[in-house]
PDB file of C-alpha atoms in Angstrom:
ATOM      1  CA  MET A 148      -4.894   0.198  18.135  1.00 56.00           C
ATOM      2  CA  GLN A 149      -6.141  -0.035  14.531  1.00 71.00           C
ATOM      3  CA  ASN A 150      -9.762   1.282  13.997  1.00 90.00           C
ATOM      4  CA  ARG A 151     -12.400  -1.289  12.752  1.00 96.00           C
ATOM      5  CA  ILE A 152     -11.877   0.005   9.067  1.00 97.00           C
ATOM      6  CA  ALA A 153      -8.219  -0.800   9.145  1.00 94.00           C
ATOM      7  CA  GLN A 154      -8.579  -4.104  10.876  1.00 95.00           C
ATOM      8  CA  THR A 155     -11.145  -5.064   8.122  1.00 97.00           C
ATOM      9  CA  PHE A 156      -8.782  -4.339   5.286  1.00 97.00           C
ATOM     10  CA  ALA A 157      -5.936  -6.037   7.186  1.00 96.00           C
ATOM     11  CA  LYS A 158      -7.910  -9.263   7.327  1.00 96.00           C
ATOM     12  CA  LYS A 159      -9.303  -9.031   3.897  1.00 96.00           C
ATOM     13  CA  GLN A 160      -7.282  -7.434   1.098  1.00 92.00           C
ATOM     14  CA  ASN A 161      -9.737  -7.945  -1.851  1.00 96.00           C
ATOM     15  CA  ARG A 162     -13.260  -8.345  -3.012  1.00 97.00           C
ATOM     16  CA  LEU A 163     -14.524  -6.195  -0.058  1.00 98.00           C
ATOM     17  CA  LEU A 164     -18.235  -5.212  -0.311  1.00 98.00           C
ATOM     18  CA  ASN A 165     -19.139  -1.807   0.996  1.00 98.00           C
ATOM     19  CA  ILE A 166     -23.090  -1.618   1.130  1.00 98.00           C
ATOM     20  CA  TYR A 167     -25.031   1.636   1.431  1.00 97.00           C
ATOM     21  CA  PHE A 168     -28.540   2.156   2.626  1.00 97.00           C
ATOM     22  CA  THR A 169     -30.734   5.062   3.542  1.00 97.00           C
ATOM     23  CA  ALA A 170     -31.454   5.319   7.342  1.00 98.00           C
ATOM     24  CA  GLY A 171     -35.327   5.182   7.858  1.00 98.00           C
ATOM     25  CA  TYR A 172     -35.931   3.580   4.429  1.00 97.00           C
ATOM     26  CA  PRO A 173     -38.288   1.822   3.542  1.00 97.00           C
ATOM     27  CA  THR A 174     -39.845   2.448   7.090  1.00 97.00           C
ATOM     28  CA  LEU A 175     -38.473   4.481  10.048  1.00 98.00           C
ATOM     29  CA  ASP A 176     -37.556   1.357  12.256  1.00 97.00           C
ATOM     30  CA  ALA A 177     -35.831  -0.527   9.322  1.00 97.00           C
ATOM     31  CA  THR A 178     -32.394   0.958  10.100  1.00 98.00           C
ATOM     32  CA  VAL A 179     -31.029  -1.493  12.807  1.00 98.00           C
ATOM     33  CA  PRO A 180     -32.651  -4.707  11.167  1.00 98.00           C
ATOM     34  CA  LEU A 181     -31.135  -3.884   7.856  1.00 98.00           C
ATOM     35  CA  LEU A 182     -27.694  -3.108   9.347  1.00 98.00           C
ATOM     36  CA  GLU A 183     -27.735  -6.503  11.293  1.00 98.00           C
ATOM     37  CA  THR A 184     -28.857  -8.484   8.162  1.00 98.00           C
ATOM     38  CA  LEU A 185     -26.331  -6.795   5.831  1.00 98.00           C
ATOM     39  CA  ALA A 186     -23.397  -7.502   8.314  1.00 98.00           C
ATOM     40  CA  ALA A 187     -24.508 -11.104   8.791  1.00 98.00           C
ATOM     41  CA  SER A 188     -24.946 -11.614   4.956  1.00 98.00           C
ATOM     42  CA  GLY A 189     -21.340 -10.714   4.112  1.00 97.00           C
ATOM     43  CA  ALA A 190     -21.075  -7.115   3.757  1.00 98.00           C
ATOM     44  CA  ASP A 191     -17.521  -6.103   4.791  1.00 98.00           C
ATOM     45  CA  LEU A 192     -18.454  -2.386   5.481  1.00 98.00           C
ATOM     46  CA  ILE A 193     -21.743  -0.654   5.902  1.00 98.00           C
ATOM     47  CA  GLU A 194     -22.576   2.972   4.822  1.00 98.00           C
ATOM     48  CA  ILE A 195     -25.691   4.455   6.486  1.00 98.00           C
ATOM     49  CA  GLY A 196     -27.079   7.359   4.550  1.00 97.00           C
ATOM     50  CA  MET A 197     -28.147  10.396   6.504  1.00 97.00           C
ATOM     51  CA  PRO A 198     -31.183  11.557   4.535  1.00 94.00           C
ATOM     52  CA  PHE A 199     -31.037  15.188   3.336  1.00 87.00           C
ATOM     53  CA  SER A 200     -33.278  17.214   1.168  1.00 81.00           C
ATOM     54  CA  ASP A 201     -30.711  18.364  -1.285  1.00 73.00           C
ATOM     55  CA  PRO A 202     -28.199  15.705  -1.908  1.00 59.00           C
ATOM     56  CA  LEU A 203     -25.541  16.640  -4.534  1.00 66.00           C
ATOM     57  CA  ALA A 204     -23.941  13.451  -5.482  1.00 55.00           C
ATOM     58  CA  ASP A 205     -26.932  11.047  -5.332  1.00 63.00           C
ATOM     59  CA  GLY A 206     -29.078   9.833  -8.204  1.00 73.00           C
ATOM     60  CA  PRO A 207     -32.802   9.577  -8.348  1.00 88.00           C
ATOM     61  CA  VAL A 208     -33.023   6.230  -6.560  1.00 90.00           C
ATOM     62  CA  ILE A 209     -31.143   7.505  -3.287  1.00 92.00           C
ATOM     63  CA  GLN A 210     -32.760  10.915  -3.642  1.00 90.00           C
ATOM     64  CA  GLN A 211     -36.287   9.220  -3.531  1.00 93.00           C
ATOM     65  CA  SER A 212     -35.240   7.006  -0.487  1.00 95.00           C
ATOM     66  CA  SER A 213     -34.180  10.075   1.384  1.00 95.00           C
ATOM     67  CA  THR A 214     -37.445  11.833   0.651  1.00 95.00           C
ATOM     68  CA  VAL A 215     -39.357   8.843   2.037  1.00 96.00           C
ATOM     69  CA  ALA A 216     -36.990   8.485   5.116  1.00 97.00           C
ATOM     70  CA  LEU A 217     -37.635  12.238   5.967  1.00 96.00           C
ATOM     71  CA  GLN A 218     -41.249  11.821   5.433  1.00 97.00           C
ATOM     72  CA  ASN A 219     -40.887   8.759   7.904  1.00 98.00           C
ATOM     73  CA  GLY A 220     -39.508  11.150  10.591  1.00 98.00           C
ATOM     74  CA  MET A 221     -35.936  10.211  10.322  1.00 98.00           C
ATOM     75  CA  ASN A 222     -33.329  12.780  11.474  1.00 97.00           C
ATOM     76  CA  LEU A 223     -29.919  12.820  13.081  1.00 97.00           C
ATOM     77  CA  TYR A 224     -31.491  12.515  16.649  1.00 97.00           C
ATOM     78  CA  VAL A 225     -33.597   9.636  15.722  1.00 98.00           C
ATOM     79  CA  LEU A 226     -30.642   8.006  13.938  1.00 98.00           C
ATOM     80  CA  PHE A 227     -28.373   8.308  16.973  1.00 98.00           C
ATOM     81  CA  GLU A 228     -30.999   6.842  19.282  1.00 98.00           C
ATOM     82  CA  GLN A 229     -31.611   4.004  16.822  1.00 98.00           C
ATOM     83  CA  LEU A 230     -27.859   3.220  16.913  1.00 98.00           C
ATOM     84  CA  LYS A 231     -27.076   3.589  20.505  1.00 96.00           C
ATOM     85  CA  ASP A 232     -26.779  -0.272  21.079  1.00 95.00           C
ATOM     86  CA  ILE A 233     -25.783  -1.307  17.736  1.00 97.00           C
ATOM     87  CA  ARG A 234     -22.063  -2.406  18.627  1.00 97.00           C
ATOM     88  CA  GLN A 235     -23.779  -5.143  21.023  1.00 97.00           C
ATOM     89  CA  ARG A 236     -25.488  -6.413  17.759  1.00 96.00           C
ATOM     90  CA  VAL A 237     -22.786  -5.670  15.257  1.00 97.00           C
ATOM     91  CA  PRO A 238     -19.482  -5.719  16.977  1.00 96.00           C
ATOM     92  CA  GLU A 239     -16.897  -5.776  14.226  1.00 96.00           C
ATOM     93  CA  THR A 240     -18.431  -4.622  11.008  1.00 98.00           C
ATOM     94  CA  PRO A 241     -17.243  -0.938  10.225  1.00 98.00           C
ATOM     95  CA  ILE A 242     -20.157   1.436  10.131  1.00 98.00           C
ATOM     96  CA  LEU A 243     -19.847   4.795   8.153  1.00 98.00           C
ATOM     97  CA  LEU A 244     -22.216   7.645   8.252  1.00 98.00           C
ATOM     98  CA  MET A 245     -22.587   9.148   4.674  1.00 97.00           C
ATOM     99  CA  GLY A 246     -24.323  12.369   3.996  1.00 96.00           C
ATOM    100  CA  TYR A 247     -23.720  16.134   3.382  1.00 94.00           C
ATOM    101  CA  LEU A 248     -22.094  18.880   5.493  1.00 94.00           C
ATOM    102  CA  ASN A 249     -25.027  21.183   5.926  1.00 94.00           C
ATOM    103  CA  PRO A 250     -27.054  18.988   8.437  1.00 95.00           C
ATOM    104  CA  VAL A 251     -23.788  18.100  10.283  1.00 96.00           C
ATOM    105  CA  LEU A 252     -23.031  21.791  10.559  1.00 96.00           C
ATOM    106  CA  GLN A 253     -26.661  22.557  11.765  1.00 96.00           C
ATOM    107  CA  PHE A 254     -26.255  19.735  14.331  1.00 97.00           C
ATOM    108  CA  GLY A 255     -23.073  21.192  15.481  1.00 98.00           C
ATOM    109  CA  ILE A 256     -19.687  19.476  14.182  1.00 97.00           C
ATOM    110  CA  GLU A 257     -18.316  18.553  17.592  1.00 97.00           C
ATOM    111  CA  LYS A 258     -21.658  17.359  18.937  1.00 98.00           C
ATOM    112  CA  PHE A 259     -22.301  15.431  15.813  1.00 98.00           C
ATOM    113  CA  CYS A 260     -18.836  13.654  16.014  1.00 98.00           C
ATOM    114  CA  GLU A 261     -19.205  13.028  19.671  1.00 98.00           C
ATOM    115  CA  GLN A 262     -22.556  11.345  19.128  1.00 98.00           C
ATOM    116  CA  ALA A 263     -21.695   9.562  15.895  1.00 98.00           C
ATOM    117  CA  ALA A 264     -18.636   7.932  17.791  1.00 97.00           C
ATOM    118  CA  ALA A 265     -20.928   7.046  20.717  1.00 97.00           C
ATOM    119  CA  ALA A 266     -23.245   5.426  18.407  1.00 97.00           C
ATOM    120  CA  GLY A 267     -20.561   3.157  17.094  1.00 97.00           C
ATOM    121  CA  ALA A 268     -19.660   4.896  13.844  1.00 98.00           C
ATOM    122  CA  ASP A 269     -16.060   4.404  12.485  1.00 98.00           C
ATOM    123  CA  GLY A 270     -15.983   6.949   9.727  1.00 98.00           C
ATOM    124  CA  LEU A 271     -17.779   9.744   7.903  1.00 98.00           C
ATOM    125  CA  ILE A 272     -18.275  10.330   4.168  1.00 97.00           C
ATOM    126  CA  LEU A 273     -19.186  13.992   3.499  1.00 97.00           C
ATOM    127  CA  PRO A 274     -18.747  14.370  -0.279  1.00 94.00           C
ATOM    128  CA  ASP A 275     -19.140  18.236  -0.058  1.00 94.00           C
ATOM    129  CA  MET A 276     -16.861  18.814   2.778  1.00 96.00           C
ATOM    130  CA  PRO A 277     -13.957  20.949   1.294  1.00 95.00           C
ATOM    131  CA  LEU A 278     -10.472  19.315   1.896  1.00 96.00           C
ATOM    132  CA  VAL A 279      -8.937  22.647   3.155  1.00 96.00           C
ATOM    133  CA  GLU A 280     -11.766  23.099   5.672  1.00 96.00           C
ATOM    134  CA  TYR A 281     -11.202  19.573   6.887  1.00 97.00           C
ATOM    135  CA  GLU A 282      -7.618  20.142   7.326  1.00 96.00           C
ATOM    136  CA  GLU A 283      -7.842  23.517   9.040  1.00 96.00           C
ATOM    137  CA  GLU A 284     -11.104  23.103  11.174  1.00 96.00           C
ATOM    138  CA  TYR A 285     -12.342  19.707  11.458  1.00 97.00           C
ATOM    139  CA  LYS A 286      -9.502  17.181  11.338  1.00 98.00           C
ATOM    140  CA  GLU A 287      -8.758  17.550  15.289  1.00 98.00           C
ATOM    141  CA  ILE A 288     -12.324  16.992  16.106  1.00 98.00           C
ATOM    142  CA  PHE A 289     -12.687  13.918  13.884  1.00 98.00           C
ATOM    143  CA  GLN A 290      -9.335  12.605  15.352  1.00 97.00           C
ATOM    144  CA  ARG A 291     -10.595  13.387  18.930  1.00 97.00           C
ATOM    145  CA  TYR A 292     -13.542  11.097  18.497  1.00 97.00           C
ATOM    146  CA  GLY A 293     -11.716   8.370  16.373  1.00 97.00           C
ATOM    147  CA  LEU A 294     -13.703   9.020  13.307  1.00 97.00           C
ATOM    148  CA  GLN A 295     -11.971   8.316   9.859  1.00 97.00           C
ATOM    149  CA  PRO A 296     -12.853  10.656   7.052  1.00 97.00           C
ATOM    150  CA  VAL A 297     -13.332   9.109   3.543  1.00 98.00           C
ATOM    151  CA  PHE A 298     -12.775  11.260   0.585  1.00 97.00           C
ATOM    152  CA  LEU A 299     -13.777  11.000  -3.167  1.00 96.00           C
ATOM    153  CA  ILE A 300     -11.477  10.714  -6.017  1.00 96.00           C
ATOM    154  CA  THR A 301     -12.738  11.291  -9.520  1.00 95.00           C
ATOM    155  CA  PRO A 302     -11.190  10.687 -13.068  1.00 95.00           C
ATOM    156  CA  GLN A 303     -10.475  14.466 -12.923  1.00 94.00           C
ATOM    157  CA  THR A 304      -8.780  14.585  -9.573  1.00 96.00           C
ATOM    158  CA  ALA A 305      -5.139  15.699  -9.944  1.00 97.00           C
ATOM    159  CA  PRO A 306      -2.421  13.404  -8.636  1.00 97.00           C
ATOM    160  CA  GLU A 307      -1.103  15.841  -6.158  1.00 97.00           C
ATOM    161  CA  ARG A 308      -4.584  16.087  -4.616  1.00 97.00           C
ATOM    162  CA  ILE A 309      -4.957  12.260  -4.533  1.00 98.00           C
ATOM    163  CA  ARG A 310      -1.730  12.001  -2.601  1.00 98.00           C
ATOM    164  CA  ARG A 311      -2.937  14.621  -0.221  1.00 97.00           C
ATOM    165  CA  ILE A 312      -6.169  12.873   0.240  1.00 98.00           C
ATOM    166  CA  ASP A 313      -4.198   9.678   0.879  1.00 98.00           C
ATOM    167  CA  ALA A 314      -2.266  11.273   3.599  1.00 97.00           C
ATOM    168  CA  LEU A 315      -5.370  12.594   5.387  1.00 96.00           C
ATOM    169  CA  THR A 316      -7.022   9.245   6.149  1.00 94.00           C
ATOM    170  CA  ASP A 317      -6.526   6.030   7.690  1.00 94.00           C
ATOM    171  CA  SER A 318      -9.674   4.317   6.122  1.00 96.00           C
ATOM    172  CA  PHE A 319     -10.048   4.005   2.153  1.00 98.00           C
ATOM    173  CA  LEU A 320     -10.106   5.894  -1.011  1.00 98.00           C
ATOM    174  CA  TYR A 321     -13.453   6.264  -2.609  1.00 98.00           C
ATOM    175  CA  LEU A 322     -12.944   5.972  -6.324  1.00 97.00           C
ATOM    176  CA  VAL A 323     -15.881   7.347  -8.212  1.00 96.00           C
ATOM    177  CA  SER A 324     -16.020   5.208 -11.348  1.00 90.00           C
ATOM    178  CA  GLY A 325     -16.900   8.082 -13.743  1.00 72.00           C
ATOM    179  CA  PRO A 326     -19.136  11.237 -14.485  1.00 55.00           C
ATOM    180  CA  GLY A 327     -22.576  11.230 -13.004  1.00 47.00           C
ATOM    181  CA  THR A 328     -24.328  10.572  -9.780  1.00 45.00           C
ATOM    182  CA  THR A 329     -24.917   7.430  -7.738  1.00 46.00           C
ATOM    183  CA  GLY A 330     -26.993   4.626  -9.469  1.00 44.00           C
ATOM    184  CA  GLY A 331     -26.386   5.763 -12.876  1.00 46.00           C
ATOM    185  CA  GLY A 332     -24.597   4.036 -15.623  1.00 48.00           C
ATOM    186  CA  THR A 333     -21.219   5.516 -16.293  1.00 46.00           C
ATOM    187  CA  THR A 334     -20.876   7.610 -19.456  1.00 45.00           C
ATOM    188  CA  GLN A 335     -17.050   6.892 -19.632  1.00 53.00           C
ATOM    189  CA  ASP A 336     -15.979   4.264 -22.092  1.00 71.00           C
ATOM    190  CA  SER A 337     -14.430   1.254 -20.598  1.00 82.00           C
ATOM    191  CA  ASP A 338     -10.853   1.986 -21.815  1.00 87.00           C
ATOM    192  CA  THR A 339     -10.989   5.454 -20.261  1.00 90.00           C
ATOM    193  CA  GLN A 340     -12.269   4.048 -16.930  1.00 92.00           C
ATOM    194  CA  GLU A 341      -9.808   1.287 -17.044  1.00 92.00           C
ATOM    195  CA  ALA A 342      -6.938   3.616 -17.619  1.00 95.00           C
ATOM    196  CA  TYR A 343      -8.131   5.806 -14.680  1.00 96.00           C
ATOM    197  CA  PHE A 344      -8.338   2.771 -12.294  1.00 96.00           C
ATOM    198  CA  LYS A 345      -4.898   1.698 -13.336  1.00 96.00           C
ATOM    199  CA  ARG A 346      -3.311   5.022 -12.977  1.00 96.00           C
ATOM    200  CA  VAL A 347      -4.597   5.373  -9.307  1.00 97.00           C
ATOM    201  CA  ALA A 348      -3.524   1.851  -8.608  1.00 96.00           C
ATOM    202  CA  GLU A 349      -0.088   2.523  -9.722  1.00 97.00           C
ATOM    203  CA  MET A 350       0.493   5.584  -7.468  1.00 97.00           C
ATOM    204  CA  GLY A 351       1.480   3.351  -4.684  1.00 96.00           C
ATOM    205  CA  LEU A 352      -0.898   4.803  -2.217  1.00 98.00           C
ATOM    206  CA  ARG A 353      -0.935   3.624   1.304  1.00 96.00           C
ATOM    207  CA  ASN A 354      -4.717   3.317   1.744  1.00 97.00           C
ATOM    208  CA  PRO A 355      -6.920   0.643   0.026  1.00 98.00           C
ATOM    209  CA  ARG A 356      -9.339   1.651  -2.765  1.00 98.00           C
ATOM    210  CA  LEU A 357     -12.995   0.967  -3.250  1.00 98.00           C
ATOM    211  CA  ILE A 358     -14.847   1.905  -6.486  1.00 98.00           C
ATOM    212  CA  GLY A 359     -18.313   3.353  -6.232  1.00 96.00           C
ATOM    213  CA  PHE A 360     -21.059   4.833  -8.461  1.00 92.00           C
ATOM    214  CA  GLY A 361     -22.634   2.490 -11.107  1.00 90.00           C
ATOM    215  CA  ILE A 362     -21.866  -0.749  -9.228  1.00 95.00           C
ATOM    216  CA  GLY A 363     -24.917  -2.733  -8.964  1.00 95.00           C
ATOM    217  CA  ASP A 364     -24.744  -6.408  -9.512  1.00 96.00           C
ATOM    218  CA  LYS A 365     -22.289  -9.305  -9.573  1.00 97.00           C
ATOM    219  CA  LYS A 366     -20.793  -8.431 -12.919  1.00 96.00           C
ATOM    220  CA  SER A 367     -19.926  -4.813 -12.165  1.00 95.00           C
ATOM    221  CA  PHE A 368     -18.805  -5.949  -8.621  1.00 97.00           C
ATOM    222  CA  ASP A 369     -16.383  -8.549 -10.121  1.00 97.00           C
ATOM    223  CA  ARG A 370     -15.220  -5.905 -12.613  1.00 95.00           C
ATOM    224  CA  ALA A 371     -14.500  -3.301  -9.959  1.00 96.00           C
ATOM    225  CA  CYS A 372     -12.444  -5.868  -8.002  1.00 97.00           C
ATOM    226  CA  GLU A 373     -10.268  -6.364 -10.741  1.00 96.00           C
ATOM    227  CA  TYR A 374      -9.005  -2.861 -10.162  1.00 96.00           C
ATOM    228  CA  ALA A 375      -9.405  -1.980  -6.555  1.00 97.00           C
ATOM    229  CA  ASN A 376      -9.794  -3.846  -3.212  1.00 98.00           C
ATOM    230  CA  GLY A 377     -13.559  -3.968  -3.457  1.00 98.00           C
ATOM    231  CA  ALA A 378     -16.658  -1.871  -4.409  1.00 98.00           C
ATOM    232  CA  ILE A 379     -19.509   0.150  -3.092  1.00 98.00           C
ATOM    233  CA  ILE A 380     -23.132  -0.566  -3.822  1.00 97.00           C
ATOM    234  CA  GLY A 381     -26.049   1.600  -2.889  1.00 94.00           C
ATOM    235  CA  SER A 382     -28.779   2.375  -5.459  1.00 94.00           C
ATOM    236  CA  ALA A 383     -29.206  -1.167  -6.541  1.00 96.00           C
ATOM    237  CA  LEU A 384     -29.735  -2.227  -2.763  1.00 97.00           C
ATOM    238  CA  ILE A 385     -32.401   0.510  -2.446  1.00 96.00           C
ATOM    239  CA  ARG A 386     -34.129  -0.573  -5.647  1.00 96.00           C
ATOM    240  CA  SER A 387     -34.416  -4.137  -4.131  1.00 97.00           C
ATOM    241  CA  LEU A 388     -36.069  -2.727  -0.934  1.00 97.00           C
ATOM    242  CA  GLU A 389     -38.619  -0.612  -2.789  1.00 94.00           C
ATOM    243  CA  GLY A 390     -42.003  -2.252  -2.073  1.00 90.00           C
ATOM    244  CA  ALA A 391     -40.521  -5.329  -0.352  1.00 93.00           C
ATOM    245  CA  THR A 392     -42.877  -6.819   2.359  1.00 93.00           C
ATOM    246  CA  ASP A 393     -39.742  -8.039   4.354  1.00 97.00           C
ATOM    247  CA  ALA A 394     -36.786  -5.590   3.870  1.00 97.00           C
ATOM    248  CA  PRO A 395     -34.055  -7.419   5.762  1.00 98.00           C
ATOM    249  CA  ALA A 396     -34.983 -10.589   3.648  1.00 98.00           C
ATOM    250  CA  ALA A 397     -34.655  -8.561   0.362  1.00 98.00           C
ATOM    251  CA  ALA A 398     -31.395  -7.043   1.503  1.00 98.00           C
ATOM    252  CA  LYS A 399     -30.005 -10.600   2.238  1.00 98.00           C
ATOM    253  CA  ALA A 400     -31.091 -11.773  -1.036  1.00 98.00           C
ATOM    254  CA  PHE A 401     -29.492  -8.857  -2.648  1.00 98.00           C
ATOM    255  CA  VAL A 402     -26.279  -9.388  -0.968  1.00 98.00           C
ATOM    256  CA  SER A 403     -26.196 -12.986  -1.940  1.00 98.00           C
ATOM    257  CA  SER A 404     -26.735 -12.152  -5.682  1.00 98.00           C
ATOM    258  CA  VAL A 405     -23.726 -10.072  -5.711  1.00 98.00           C
ATOM    259  CA  LEU A 406     -21.281 -12.381  -3.916  1.00 97.00           C
ATOM    260  CA  ASN A 407     -22.482 -15.702  -4.931  1.00 93.00           C
TER     261      ASN A 407
END
């Protein structure tokens, strides 16, 4: 049986929108309403950020949202409790948990995977999880609970590593658009970036590709979709939620601005 991620890509091969938001932001109880709204508004996949005090790949916008979420009282125990009935509300949209390895290890890797799967998660994005450690220590646990890993590829990732990553997952490949952190404009010129996207596209990889980092509006989403199956947006959504009196309404309006 295909996992939800594979089913989603089987049904829709292009212009997929993967939306990221931080659990517990802008308020502690915003997680489930935002998730429901994003799914209903047209997001094809949803990443829930697990706030962490020392995020390595995230820019200032997501860092700030994580700080607020932690101050609001968000942690893994609260998140899993919030998500316990989510599949009754959002039955089909793939849900991925995105965060960093340290809190997962503190929680306990097997306990984390068990509770993530029970909460309805389909995959995990842990940018600082070493590939060799995944293969040797975590792969069997992920598979036991039906969780798909998602690995990041950058312009500097060697072809042999890209193929190894492609062989280790049945979800999608996360193409980082260029140097820098989430939410920032890329410092790569468009020709260099285009060459990178084309190089990966021409490798004949078995998994679909989504482009992330620096994608924040309809124009950048449309451009990313020329070179991959879709794109990932996070910081721009978080900015739209800042100071919003109705976070779900703001999220709905944002998704509409990207897709329509």
